[in-house]
Coordinates of C-alpha atoms and ligand atoms in Angstrom, one line a residue:
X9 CA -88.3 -2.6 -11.0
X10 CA -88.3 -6.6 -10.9
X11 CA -89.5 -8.1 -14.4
X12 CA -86.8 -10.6 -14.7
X13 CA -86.8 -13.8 -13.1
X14 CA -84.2 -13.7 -10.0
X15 CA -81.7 -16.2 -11.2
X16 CA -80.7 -13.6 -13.8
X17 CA -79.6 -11.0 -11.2
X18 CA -76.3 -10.3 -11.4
X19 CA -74.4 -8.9 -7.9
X20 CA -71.4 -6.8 -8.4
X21 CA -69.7 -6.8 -5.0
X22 CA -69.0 -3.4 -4.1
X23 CA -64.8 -3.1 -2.6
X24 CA -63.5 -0.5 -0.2
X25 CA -60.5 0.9 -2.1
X26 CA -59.0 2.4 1.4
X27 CA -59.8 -0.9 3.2
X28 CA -59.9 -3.6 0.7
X29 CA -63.3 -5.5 2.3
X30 CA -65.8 -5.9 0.5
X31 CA -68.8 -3.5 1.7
X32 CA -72.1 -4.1 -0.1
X33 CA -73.3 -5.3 -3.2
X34 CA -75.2 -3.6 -5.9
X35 CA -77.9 -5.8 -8.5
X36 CA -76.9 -4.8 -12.0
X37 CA -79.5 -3.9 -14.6
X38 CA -80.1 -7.0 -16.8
X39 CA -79.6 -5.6 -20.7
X40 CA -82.9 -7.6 -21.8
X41 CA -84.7 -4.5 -19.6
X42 CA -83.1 -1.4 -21.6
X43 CA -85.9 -1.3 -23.7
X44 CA -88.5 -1.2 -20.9
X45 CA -86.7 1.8 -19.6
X46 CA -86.9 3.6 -22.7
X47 CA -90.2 2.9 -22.5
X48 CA -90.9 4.1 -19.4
X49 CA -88.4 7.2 -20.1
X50 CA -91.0 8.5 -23.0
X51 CA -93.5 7.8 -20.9
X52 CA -92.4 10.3 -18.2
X53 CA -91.4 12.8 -20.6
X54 CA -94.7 13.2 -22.5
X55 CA -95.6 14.9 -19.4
X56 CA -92.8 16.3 -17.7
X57 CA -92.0 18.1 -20.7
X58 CA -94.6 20.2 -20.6
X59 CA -94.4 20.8 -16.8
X60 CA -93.4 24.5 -16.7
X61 CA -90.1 25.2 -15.7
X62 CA -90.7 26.7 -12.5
X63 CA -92.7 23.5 -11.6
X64 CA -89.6 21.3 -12.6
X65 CA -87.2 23.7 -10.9
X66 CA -89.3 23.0 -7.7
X67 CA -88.4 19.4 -7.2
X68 CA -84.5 20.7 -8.0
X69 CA -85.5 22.9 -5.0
X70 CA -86.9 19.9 -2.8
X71 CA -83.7 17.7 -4.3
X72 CA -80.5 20.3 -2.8
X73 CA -82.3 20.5 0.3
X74 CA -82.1 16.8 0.6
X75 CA -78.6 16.9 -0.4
X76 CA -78.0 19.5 2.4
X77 CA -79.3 17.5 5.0
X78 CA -77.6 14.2 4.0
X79 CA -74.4 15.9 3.2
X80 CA -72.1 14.1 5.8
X81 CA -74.1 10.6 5.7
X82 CA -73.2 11.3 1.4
X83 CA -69.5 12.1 2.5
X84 CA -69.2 9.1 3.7
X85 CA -70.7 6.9 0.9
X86 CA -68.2 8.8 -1.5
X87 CA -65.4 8.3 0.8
X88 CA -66.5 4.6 1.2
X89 CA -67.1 3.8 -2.6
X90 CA -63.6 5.7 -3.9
X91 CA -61.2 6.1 -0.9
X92 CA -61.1 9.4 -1.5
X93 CA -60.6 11.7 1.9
X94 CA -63.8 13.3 3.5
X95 CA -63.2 16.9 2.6
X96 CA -62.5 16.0 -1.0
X97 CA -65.9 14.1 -0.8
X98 CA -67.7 17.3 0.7
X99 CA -65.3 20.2 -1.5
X100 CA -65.3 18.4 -4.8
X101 CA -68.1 16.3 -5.3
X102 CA -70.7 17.6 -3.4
X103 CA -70.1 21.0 -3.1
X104 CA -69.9 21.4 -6.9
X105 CA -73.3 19.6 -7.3
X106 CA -75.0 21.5 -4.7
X107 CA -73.8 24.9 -6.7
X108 CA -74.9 23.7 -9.9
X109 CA -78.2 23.2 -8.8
X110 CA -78.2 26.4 -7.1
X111 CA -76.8 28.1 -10.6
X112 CA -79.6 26.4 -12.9
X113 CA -82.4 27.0 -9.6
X114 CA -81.7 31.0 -10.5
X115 CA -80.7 30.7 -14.5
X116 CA -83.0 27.8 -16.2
X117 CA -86.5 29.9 -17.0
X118 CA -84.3 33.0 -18.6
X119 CA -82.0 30.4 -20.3
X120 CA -84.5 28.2 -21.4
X121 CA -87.5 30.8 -22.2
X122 CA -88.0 32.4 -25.2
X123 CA -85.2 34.2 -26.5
X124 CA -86.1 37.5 -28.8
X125 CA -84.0 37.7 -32.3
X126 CA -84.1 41.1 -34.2
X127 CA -85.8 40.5 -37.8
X128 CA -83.7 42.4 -40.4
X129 CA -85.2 45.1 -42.0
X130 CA -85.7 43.4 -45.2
X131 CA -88.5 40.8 -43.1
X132 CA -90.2 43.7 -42.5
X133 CA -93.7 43.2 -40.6
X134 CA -92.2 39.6 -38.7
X135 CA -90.9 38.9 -35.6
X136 CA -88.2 36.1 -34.4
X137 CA -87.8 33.9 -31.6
X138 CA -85.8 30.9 -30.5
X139 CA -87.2 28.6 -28.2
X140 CA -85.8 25.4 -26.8
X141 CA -87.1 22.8 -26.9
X142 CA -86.3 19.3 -24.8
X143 CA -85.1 16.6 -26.5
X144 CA -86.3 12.6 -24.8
X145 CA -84.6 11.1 -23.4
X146 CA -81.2 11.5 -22.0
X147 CA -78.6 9.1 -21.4
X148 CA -76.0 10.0 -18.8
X149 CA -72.9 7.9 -18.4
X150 CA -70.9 8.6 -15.7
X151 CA -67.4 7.6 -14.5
X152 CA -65.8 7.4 -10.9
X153 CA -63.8 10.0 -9.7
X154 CA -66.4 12.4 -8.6
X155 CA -69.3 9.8 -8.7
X156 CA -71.7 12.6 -7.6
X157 CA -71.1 15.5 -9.7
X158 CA -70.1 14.5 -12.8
X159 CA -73.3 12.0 -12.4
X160 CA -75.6 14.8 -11.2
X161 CA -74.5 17.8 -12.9
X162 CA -75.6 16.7 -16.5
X163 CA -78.8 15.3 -14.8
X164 CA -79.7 18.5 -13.5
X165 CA -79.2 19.9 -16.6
X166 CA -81.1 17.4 -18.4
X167 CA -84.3 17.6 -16.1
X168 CA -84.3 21.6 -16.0
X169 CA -85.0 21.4 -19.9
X170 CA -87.7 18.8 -19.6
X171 CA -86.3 15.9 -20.6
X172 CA -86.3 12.8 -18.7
X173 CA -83.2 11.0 -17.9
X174 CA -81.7 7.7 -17.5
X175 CA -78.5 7.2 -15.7
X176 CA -75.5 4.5 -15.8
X177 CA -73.4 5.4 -13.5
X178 CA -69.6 3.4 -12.9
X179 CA -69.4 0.3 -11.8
X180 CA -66.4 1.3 -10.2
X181 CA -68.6 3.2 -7.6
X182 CA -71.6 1.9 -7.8
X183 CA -72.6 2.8 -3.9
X184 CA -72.9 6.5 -5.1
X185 CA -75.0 6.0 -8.2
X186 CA -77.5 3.8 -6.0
X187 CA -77.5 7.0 -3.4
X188 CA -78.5 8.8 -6.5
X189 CA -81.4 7.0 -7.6
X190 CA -82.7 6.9 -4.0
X191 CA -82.2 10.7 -3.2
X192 CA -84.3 11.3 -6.9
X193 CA -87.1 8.8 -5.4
X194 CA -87.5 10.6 -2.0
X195 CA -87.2 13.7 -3.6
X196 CA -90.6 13.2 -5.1
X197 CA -89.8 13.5 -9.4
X198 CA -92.4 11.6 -11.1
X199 CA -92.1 8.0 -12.0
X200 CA -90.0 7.4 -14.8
X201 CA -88.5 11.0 -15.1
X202 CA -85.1 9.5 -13.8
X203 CA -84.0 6.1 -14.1
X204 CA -81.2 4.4 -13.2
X205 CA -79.4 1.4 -14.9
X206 CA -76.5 -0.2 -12.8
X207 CA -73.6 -2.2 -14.3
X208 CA -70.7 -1.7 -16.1
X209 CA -69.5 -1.6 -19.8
X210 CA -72.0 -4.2 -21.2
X211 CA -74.9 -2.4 -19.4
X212 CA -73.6 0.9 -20.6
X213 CA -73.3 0.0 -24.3
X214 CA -76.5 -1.4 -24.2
X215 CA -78.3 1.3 -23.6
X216 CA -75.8 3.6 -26.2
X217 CA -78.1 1.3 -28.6
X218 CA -81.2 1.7 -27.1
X219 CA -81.5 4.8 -29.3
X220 CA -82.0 8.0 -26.5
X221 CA -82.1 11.1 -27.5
X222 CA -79.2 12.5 -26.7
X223 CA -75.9 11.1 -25.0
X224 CA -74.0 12.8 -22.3
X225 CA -70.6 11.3 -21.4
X226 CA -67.9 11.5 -19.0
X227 CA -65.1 8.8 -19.2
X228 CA -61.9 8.1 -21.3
X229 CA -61.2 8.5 -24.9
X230 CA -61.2 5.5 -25.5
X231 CA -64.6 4.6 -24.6
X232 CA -66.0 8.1 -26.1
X233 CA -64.5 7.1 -29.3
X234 CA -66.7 3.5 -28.9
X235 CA -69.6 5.9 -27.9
X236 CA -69.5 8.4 -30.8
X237 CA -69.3 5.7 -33.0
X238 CA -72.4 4.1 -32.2
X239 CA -74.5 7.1 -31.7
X240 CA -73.3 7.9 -35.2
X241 CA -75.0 5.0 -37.0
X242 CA -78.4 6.7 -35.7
X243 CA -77.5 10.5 -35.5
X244 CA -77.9 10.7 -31.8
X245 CA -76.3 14.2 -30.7
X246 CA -73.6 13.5 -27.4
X247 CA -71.6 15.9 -25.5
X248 CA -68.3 14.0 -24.8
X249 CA -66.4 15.0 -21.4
X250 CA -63.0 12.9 -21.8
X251 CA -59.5 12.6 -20.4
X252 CA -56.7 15.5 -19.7
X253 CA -53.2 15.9 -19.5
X254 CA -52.7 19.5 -18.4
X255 CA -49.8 21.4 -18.2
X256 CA -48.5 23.5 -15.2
X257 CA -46.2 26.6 -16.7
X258 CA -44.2 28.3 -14.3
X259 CA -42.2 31.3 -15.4
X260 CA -39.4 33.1 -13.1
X261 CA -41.4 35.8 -12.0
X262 CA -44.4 33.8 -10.3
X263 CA -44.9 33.8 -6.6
X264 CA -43.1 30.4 -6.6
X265 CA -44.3 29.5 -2.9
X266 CA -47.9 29.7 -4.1
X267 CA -46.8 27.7 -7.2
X268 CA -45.5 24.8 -5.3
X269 CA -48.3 24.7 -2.8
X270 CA -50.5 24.7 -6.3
X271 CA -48.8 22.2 -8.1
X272 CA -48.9 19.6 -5.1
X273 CA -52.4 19.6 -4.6
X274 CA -52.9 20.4 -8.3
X275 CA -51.3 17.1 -8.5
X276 CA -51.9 14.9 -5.8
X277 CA -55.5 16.2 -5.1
X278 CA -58.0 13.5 -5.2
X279 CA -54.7 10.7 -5.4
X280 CA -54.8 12.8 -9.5
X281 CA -57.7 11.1 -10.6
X282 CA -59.1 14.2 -11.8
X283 CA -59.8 14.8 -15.6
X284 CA -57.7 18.0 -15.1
X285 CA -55.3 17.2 -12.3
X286 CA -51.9 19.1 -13.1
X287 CA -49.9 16.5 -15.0
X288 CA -46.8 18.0 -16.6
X289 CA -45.0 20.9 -14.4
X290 CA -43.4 23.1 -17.0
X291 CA -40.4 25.5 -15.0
X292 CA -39.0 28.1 -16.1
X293 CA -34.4 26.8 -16.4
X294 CA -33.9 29.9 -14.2
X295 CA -35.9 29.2 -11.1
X296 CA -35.9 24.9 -11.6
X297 CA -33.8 23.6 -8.6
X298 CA -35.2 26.6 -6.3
X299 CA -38.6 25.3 -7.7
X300 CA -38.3 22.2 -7.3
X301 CA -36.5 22.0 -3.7
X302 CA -39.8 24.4 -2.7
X303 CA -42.0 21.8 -4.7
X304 CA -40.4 18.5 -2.4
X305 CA -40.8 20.3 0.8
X306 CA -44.7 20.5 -0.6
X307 CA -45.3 16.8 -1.3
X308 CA -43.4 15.9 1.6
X309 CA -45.7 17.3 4.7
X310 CA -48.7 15.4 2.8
X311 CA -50.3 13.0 5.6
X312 CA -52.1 9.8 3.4
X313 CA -54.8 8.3 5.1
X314 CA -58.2 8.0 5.8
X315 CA -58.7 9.6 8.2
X316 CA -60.7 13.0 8.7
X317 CA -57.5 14.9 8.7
X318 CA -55.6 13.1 6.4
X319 CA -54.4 15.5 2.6
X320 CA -54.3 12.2 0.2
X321 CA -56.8 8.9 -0.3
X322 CA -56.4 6.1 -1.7
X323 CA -56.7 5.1 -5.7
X324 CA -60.1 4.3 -6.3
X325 CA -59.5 1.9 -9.5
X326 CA -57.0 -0.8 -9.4
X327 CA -56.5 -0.9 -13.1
X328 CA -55.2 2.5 -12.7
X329 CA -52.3 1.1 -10.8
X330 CA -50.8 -0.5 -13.5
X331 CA -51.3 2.6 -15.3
X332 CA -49.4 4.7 -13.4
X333 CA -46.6 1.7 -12.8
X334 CA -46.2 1.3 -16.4
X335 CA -45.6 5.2 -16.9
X336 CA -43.4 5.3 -14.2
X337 CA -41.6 2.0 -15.1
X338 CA -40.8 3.5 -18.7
X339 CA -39.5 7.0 -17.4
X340 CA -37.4 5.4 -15.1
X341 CA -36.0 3.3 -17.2
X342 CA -35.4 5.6 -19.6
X343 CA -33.4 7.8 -17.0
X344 CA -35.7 10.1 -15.6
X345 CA -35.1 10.6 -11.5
X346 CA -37.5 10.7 -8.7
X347 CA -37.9 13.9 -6.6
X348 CA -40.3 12.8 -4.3
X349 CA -42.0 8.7 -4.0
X350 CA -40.7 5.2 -4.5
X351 CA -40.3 2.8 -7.5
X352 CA -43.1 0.9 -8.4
X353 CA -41.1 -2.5 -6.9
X354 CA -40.9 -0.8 -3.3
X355 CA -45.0 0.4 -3.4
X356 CA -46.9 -1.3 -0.2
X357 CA -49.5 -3.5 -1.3
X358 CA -52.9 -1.7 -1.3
X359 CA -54.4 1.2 -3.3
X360 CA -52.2 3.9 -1.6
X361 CA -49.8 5.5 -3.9
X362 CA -47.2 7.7 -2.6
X363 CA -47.1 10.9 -4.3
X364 CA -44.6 11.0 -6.8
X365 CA -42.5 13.6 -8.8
X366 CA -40.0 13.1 -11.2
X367 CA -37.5 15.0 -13.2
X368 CA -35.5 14.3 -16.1
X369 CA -37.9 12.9 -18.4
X370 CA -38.4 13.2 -22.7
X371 CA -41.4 14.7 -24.3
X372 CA -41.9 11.3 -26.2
X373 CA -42.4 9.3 -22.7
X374 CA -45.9 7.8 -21.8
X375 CA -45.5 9.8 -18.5
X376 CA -45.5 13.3 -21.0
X377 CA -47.9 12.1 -23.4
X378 CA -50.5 10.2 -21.7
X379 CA -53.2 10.5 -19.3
X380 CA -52.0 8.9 -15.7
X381 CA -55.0 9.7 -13.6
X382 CA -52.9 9.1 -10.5
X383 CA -50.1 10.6 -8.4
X384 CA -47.7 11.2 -10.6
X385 CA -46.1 14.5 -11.7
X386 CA -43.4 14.6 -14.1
X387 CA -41.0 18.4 -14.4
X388 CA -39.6 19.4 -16.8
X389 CA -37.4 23.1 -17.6
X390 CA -38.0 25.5 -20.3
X391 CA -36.4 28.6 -21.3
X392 CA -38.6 30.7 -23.4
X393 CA -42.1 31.4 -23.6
X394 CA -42.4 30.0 -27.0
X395 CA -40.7 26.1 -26.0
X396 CA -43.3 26.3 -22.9
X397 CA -46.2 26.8 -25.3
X398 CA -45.6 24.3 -27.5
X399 CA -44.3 21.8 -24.5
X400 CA -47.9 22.8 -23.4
X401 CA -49.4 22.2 -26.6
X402 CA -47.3 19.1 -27.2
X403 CA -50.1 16.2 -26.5
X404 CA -53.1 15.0 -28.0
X405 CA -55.3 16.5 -25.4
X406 CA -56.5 20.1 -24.0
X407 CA -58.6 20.2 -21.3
X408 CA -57.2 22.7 -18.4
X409 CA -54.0 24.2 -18.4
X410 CA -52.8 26.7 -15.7
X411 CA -50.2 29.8 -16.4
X412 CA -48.0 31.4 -13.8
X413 CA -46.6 34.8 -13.5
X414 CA -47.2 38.2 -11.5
X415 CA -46.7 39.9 -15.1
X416 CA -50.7 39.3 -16.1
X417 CA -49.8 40.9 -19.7
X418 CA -48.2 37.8 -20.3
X419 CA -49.9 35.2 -18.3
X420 CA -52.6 36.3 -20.7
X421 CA -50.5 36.0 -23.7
X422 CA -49.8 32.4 -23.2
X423 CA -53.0 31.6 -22.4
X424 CA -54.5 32.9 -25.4
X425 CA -52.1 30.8 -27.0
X426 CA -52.8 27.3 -25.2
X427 CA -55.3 24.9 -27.3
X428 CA -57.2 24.1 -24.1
X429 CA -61.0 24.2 -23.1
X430 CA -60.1 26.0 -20.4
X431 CA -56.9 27.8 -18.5
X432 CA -56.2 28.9 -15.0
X433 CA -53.8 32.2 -14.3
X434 CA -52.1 31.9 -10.9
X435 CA -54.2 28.8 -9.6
X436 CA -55.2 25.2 -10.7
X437 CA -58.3 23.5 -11.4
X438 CA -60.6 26.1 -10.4
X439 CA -62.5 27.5 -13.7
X440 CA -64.7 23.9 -13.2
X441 CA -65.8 25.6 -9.9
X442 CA -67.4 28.5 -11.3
X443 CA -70.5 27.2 -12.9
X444 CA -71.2 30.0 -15.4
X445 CA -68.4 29.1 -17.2
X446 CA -68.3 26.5 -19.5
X447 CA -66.6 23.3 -19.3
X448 CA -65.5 21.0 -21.7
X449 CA -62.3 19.9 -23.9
X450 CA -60.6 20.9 -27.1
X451 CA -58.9 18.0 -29.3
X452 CA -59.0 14.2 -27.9
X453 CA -60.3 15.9 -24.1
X454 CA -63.9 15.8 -25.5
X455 CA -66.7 17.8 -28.0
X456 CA -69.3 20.2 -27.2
X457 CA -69.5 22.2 -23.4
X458 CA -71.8 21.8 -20.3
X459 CA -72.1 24.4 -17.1
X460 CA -73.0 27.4 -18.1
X461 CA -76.5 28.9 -20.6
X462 CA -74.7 26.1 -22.8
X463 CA -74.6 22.9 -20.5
X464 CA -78.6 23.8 -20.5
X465 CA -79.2 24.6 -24.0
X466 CA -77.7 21.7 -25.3
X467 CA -80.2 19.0 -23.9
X468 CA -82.8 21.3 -26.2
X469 CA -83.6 21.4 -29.8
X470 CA -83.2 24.6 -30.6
X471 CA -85.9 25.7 -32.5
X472 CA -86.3 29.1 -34.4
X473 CA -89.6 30.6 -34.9
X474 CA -90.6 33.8 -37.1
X475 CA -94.2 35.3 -36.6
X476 CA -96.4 37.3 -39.1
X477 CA -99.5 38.5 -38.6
X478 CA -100.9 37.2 -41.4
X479 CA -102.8 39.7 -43.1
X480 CA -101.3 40.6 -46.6
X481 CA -102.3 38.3 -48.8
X482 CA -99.0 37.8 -50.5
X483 CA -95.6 38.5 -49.6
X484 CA -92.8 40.5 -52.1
X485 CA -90.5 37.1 -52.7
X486 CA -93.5 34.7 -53.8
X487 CA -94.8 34.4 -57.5
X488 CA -96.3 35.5 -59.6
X489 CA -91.5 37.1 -60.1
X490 CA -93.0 39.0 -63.1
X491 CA -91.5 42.9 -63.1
X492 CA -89.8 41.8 -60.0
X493 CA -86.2 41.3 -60.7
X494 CA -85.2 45.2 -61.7
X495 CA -87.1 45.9 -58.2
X496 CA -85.2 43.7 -56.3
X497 CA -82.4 44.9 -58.1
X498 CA -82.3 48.2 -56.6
X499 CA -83.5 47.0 -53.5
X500 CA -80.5 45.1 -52.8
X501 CA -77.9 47.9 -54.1
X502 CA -79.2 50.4 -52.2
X503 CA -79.4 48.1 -49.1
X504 CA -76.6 46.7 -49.3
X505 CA -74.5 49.5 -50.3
X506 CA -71.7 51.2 -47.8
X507 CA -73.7 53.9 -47.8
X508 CA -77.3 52.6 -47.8
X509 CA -79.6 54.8 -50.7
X510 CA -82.8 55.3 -48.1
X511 CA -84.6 57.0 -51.2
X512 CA -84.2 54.0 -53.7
X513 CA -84.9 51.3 -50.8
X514 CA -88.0 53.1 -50.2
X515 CA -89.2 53.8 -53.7
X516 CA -88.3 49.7 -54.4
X517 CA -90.1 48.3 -51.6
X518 CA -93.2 50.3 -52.2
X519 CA -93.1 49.2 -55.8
X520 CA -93.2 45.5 -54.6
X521 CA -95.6 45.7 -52.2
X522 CA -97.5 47.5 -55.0
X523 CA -96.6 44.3 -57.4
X524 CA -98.3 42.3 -54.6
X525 CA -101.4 40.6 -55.8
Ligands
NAD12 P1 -64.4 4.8 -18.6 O1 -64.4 5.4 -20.0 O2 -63.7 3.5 -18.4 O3 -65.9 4.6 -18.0 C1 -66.8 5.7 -18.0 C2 -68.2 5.1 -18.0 O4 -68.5 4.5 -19.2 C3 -68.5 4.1 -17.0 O5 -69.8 4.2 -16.4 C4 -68.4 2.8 -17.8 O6 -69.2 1.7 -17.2 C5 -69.0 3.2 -19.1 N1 -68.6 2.4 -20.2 C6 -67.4 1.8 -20.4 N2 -67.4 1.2 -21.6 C7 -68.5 1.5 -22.2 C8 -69.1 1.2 -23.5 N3 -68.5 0.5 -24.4 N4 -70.3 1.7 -23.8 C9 -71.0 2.5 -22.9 N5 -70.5 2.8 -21.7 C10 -69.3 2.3 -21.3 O7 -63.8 6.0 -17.7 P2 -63.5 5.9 -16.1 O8 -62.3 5.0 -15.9 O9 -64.7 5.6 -15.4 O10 -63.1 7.4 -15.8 C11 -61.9 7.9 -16.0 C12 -61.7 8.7 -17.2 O11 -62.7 9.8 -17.2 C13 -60.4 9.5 -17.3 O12 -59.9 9.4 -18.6 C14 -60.8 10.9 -17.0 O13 -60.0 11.9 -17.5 C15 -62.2 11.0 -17.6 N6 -62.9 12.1 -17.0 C16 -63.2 13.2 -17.7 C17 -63.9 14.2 -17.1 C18 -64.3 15.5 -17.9 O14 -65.2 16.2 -17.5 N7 -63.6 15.8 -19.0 C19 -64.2 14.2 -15.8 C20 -63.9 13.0 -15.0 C21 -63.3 12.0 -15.6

């Protein structure tokens, strides 16, 4: 699109996290366009909305094989834009997306037809349906730590329903959300059907109050919380995806060499700039220092790097740094010890964190309370079930947790117990992977769900329908009520009854219908 004069044009320089040179530059979307691609957005939908799904799921089709083809050149241009390592590019971000599309490729027409309801007895003569119905336009905001899924997933979603789409993905990465828009231009969808708006939190907030149809957001709290509010003042609907701190609970009886090698890549996987990264490593007193000596050997064969062999990238952000410094800073300060890493004063300059975990620290700390997003893994021992569930339950979020034990009676027990969106029994991570599940958090990690029938039904109105023939002229409940009430009376008692009164139903009903005019 170029409507606005060129002098407006605004360049973000695009950084190399792992290098630190500057590798591209991206034009960002001038605000005075957002309602141009609003515009264009309703335009698209009038008729991609009524495109059948098969139809739509055909260019989905067309899409994965594209993404297939491209997958190391895409690799690459995640590695590039987040300095993450190649096989977290190809296992965690593209992988994921690919499956997705593959899950609502064989799902979307039964999920999104029309669904059958029974019609109570009482209805007699009707029958009910639910259909779904797509909403507009959806706006996807996206943030950088898995540029591609978390960008493409809700897209996907969006499009299968028939709505049409506009994405702002990070400016963090803003490489991957312009290999985006291309890959949904060469994949053929019709003009206007996807659009995407480039820039950061100006761009983004501009098009909150462009007025879409629906919101779908993956970022931090405390932009969610400046999102809800504003798509309050005009009732739009959002789904929320935010921020994690998830627990790690290790009892005595776990296979504690599987723990370990869980909780340092649950960890340190993806530098821990993951929404539910293992953050806080609950142990059970009685196994700690065996634990923990297992857990150091873990984090100390990591190799960092980039390159194609290497187990941990870079940070991608470098506000985050000073995030995880000033958790790190406090805890130290405060007495805690480290077990594996380096104080924040010895860190090499650069985006490369060492992995770091640390004992000794308080429930109170920043380190147990907040989100880090990065490398950092504080430990802390329990001794009974109960103080590890509410250690677990301790913090305002609930997004993953993960429970280990070879005795499954309790494993299940405690997870019943945990407020989380989702828990993990003898592994980390890994309900995300498994897309007929749903994701999503409870308390401050978000509202609403996504994978799954759900992550498609919610881009739909769902709209309930109830069909009848049409040929009595009058129905039992409409006027003229005179003689009615001892009827319905009866009707009611004997229906409602325990033990329903066939007879006195029957005798009723009749004697309505008979009442009919
Ligand atoms: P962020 O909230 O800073 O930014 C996310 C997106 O929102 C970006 O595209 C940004 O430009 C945009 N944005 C920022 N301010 C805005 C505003 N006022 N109005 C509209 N848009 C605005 O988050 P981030 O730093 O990109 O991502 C890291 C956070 O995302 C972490 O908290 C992490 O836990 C969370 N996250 C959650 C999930 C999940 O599925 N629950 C997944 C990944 C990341």
């Amino acid at each position: 699109m170029n409507v606005h004069p060129v002098e407006e044009v605004r360049r973000i320089p695009v950084t190399s996290p792992a290098t630190g040179k500057i590798i591209a530059e991206i034009e960002e979307t001038p605000v005075h366009e957002v309602p141009f691609f609003y515009e264009q957005g309703r335009k698209a939908f009038a008729s991609w909305s009524t495109m059948p799904i098969p139809n739509r799921i055909g260019f989905l089709r067309k899409l994965k094989q594209m993404i297939v083809n491209e997958m190391e050149e895409i690799a690459r241009v995640i590695s590039d834009d987040t300095g993450k390592v190649l096989t977290e590019s190809i296992v965690a971000d593209i992988m994921p997306t690919l499956d997705a599309i593959d899950h609502i490729i064989r799902h979307a027409e039964k999920v999104l037809g029309r669904q059958k309801v029974r019609t109570p007895l009482l209805l007699f003569g009707k029958k009910s349906f639910i259909e779904y119905m797509p909403r507009g336009v959806v706006l996807v905001i996206s943030p950088w730590n898995y540029p591609l899924q978390l960008a493409m997933v809700p897209m996907i979603s969006a499009l299968a329903g028939g709505n049409s789409v506009i994405l702002k993905p990070s400016e963090v990465t803003p490489l991957v959300g312009k290999y985006i828009e291309d890959l949904f231009k060469r994949s053929g969808f019709p003009e206007g059907t996807i659009q995407v708006a480039h820039g950061g939190k100006e761009v983004g907030a501009a098009f909150t109050a462009g007025k879409p149809d629906y919101i779908f957001f993956t970022g931090s709290v405390r932009t969610g919380k400046i999102i809800q509010q504003q798509a309050a003042k005009d009732l739009i609907p959002t789904t929320l995806e935010l921020g994690g701190k998830d627990p790690m609970i290790v009892f005595g009886d776990a296979n504690l060499d599987r723990a370990a090698k869980a909780a340092a890549w649950g960890a340190f996987t993806n530098s821990g700039q993951v929404c539910m990264s293992a953050e806080r490593l609950y142990v059970e007193r009685t196994v700690y220092p065996e634990f923990l000596e297992k857990l150091q050997g873990e984090v100390h064969s990591l190799r960092q790097g980039d390159d194609i062999d290497a187990d941990v990238g870079s940070m991608t952000f470098p506000a985050q740094k000073n995030v995880v410094r000033e958790q790190l800073d406090e805890a130290l300060q405060r007495g805690a010890k480290l077990v594996t890493g380096l104080k924040p004063e010895d860190w090499k300059e650069g985006m490369y964190l060492p992995p770091t975990v640390v004992t000794d620290v308080e429930q109170d700390m920043k380190i147990i309370q907040d989100e880090t997003f990065g490398p950092l893994l504080p430990v802390v021992p329990f001794d009974t079930e109960e103080e590890a569930i509410a250690y677990a339950n301790g913090t305002a979020y609930g997004l993953n947790a993960s429970v280990w034990t070879r005795d499954r009676e309790k494993a299940r027990r405690v997870s019943s117990r945990l407020v989380s969106g989702a828990v993990v029994i003898n592994d980390v991570i890994i309900t995300v992977a498994n897309h007929g599940l749903p994701f999503g958090g409870a308390k401050e990690s978000g509202i609403g769900r996504y994978h799954s029938e759900a992550g498609l039904r919610i881009f739909c109105h769902e709209k309930a329908i109830m069909e009848d023939k049409g040929f009595l002229n009058s129905e039992i409940q409409w006027y003229p009520y005179k003689g009615k009430y001892p009827l319905f009376l009866n009707l009611f008692k004997s229906y409602f009854s325990e033990k329903r009164d066939w007879v006195t139903f029957a005798r009723n009903y009749i004697s309505l219908l008979r009442n009919n005019k």
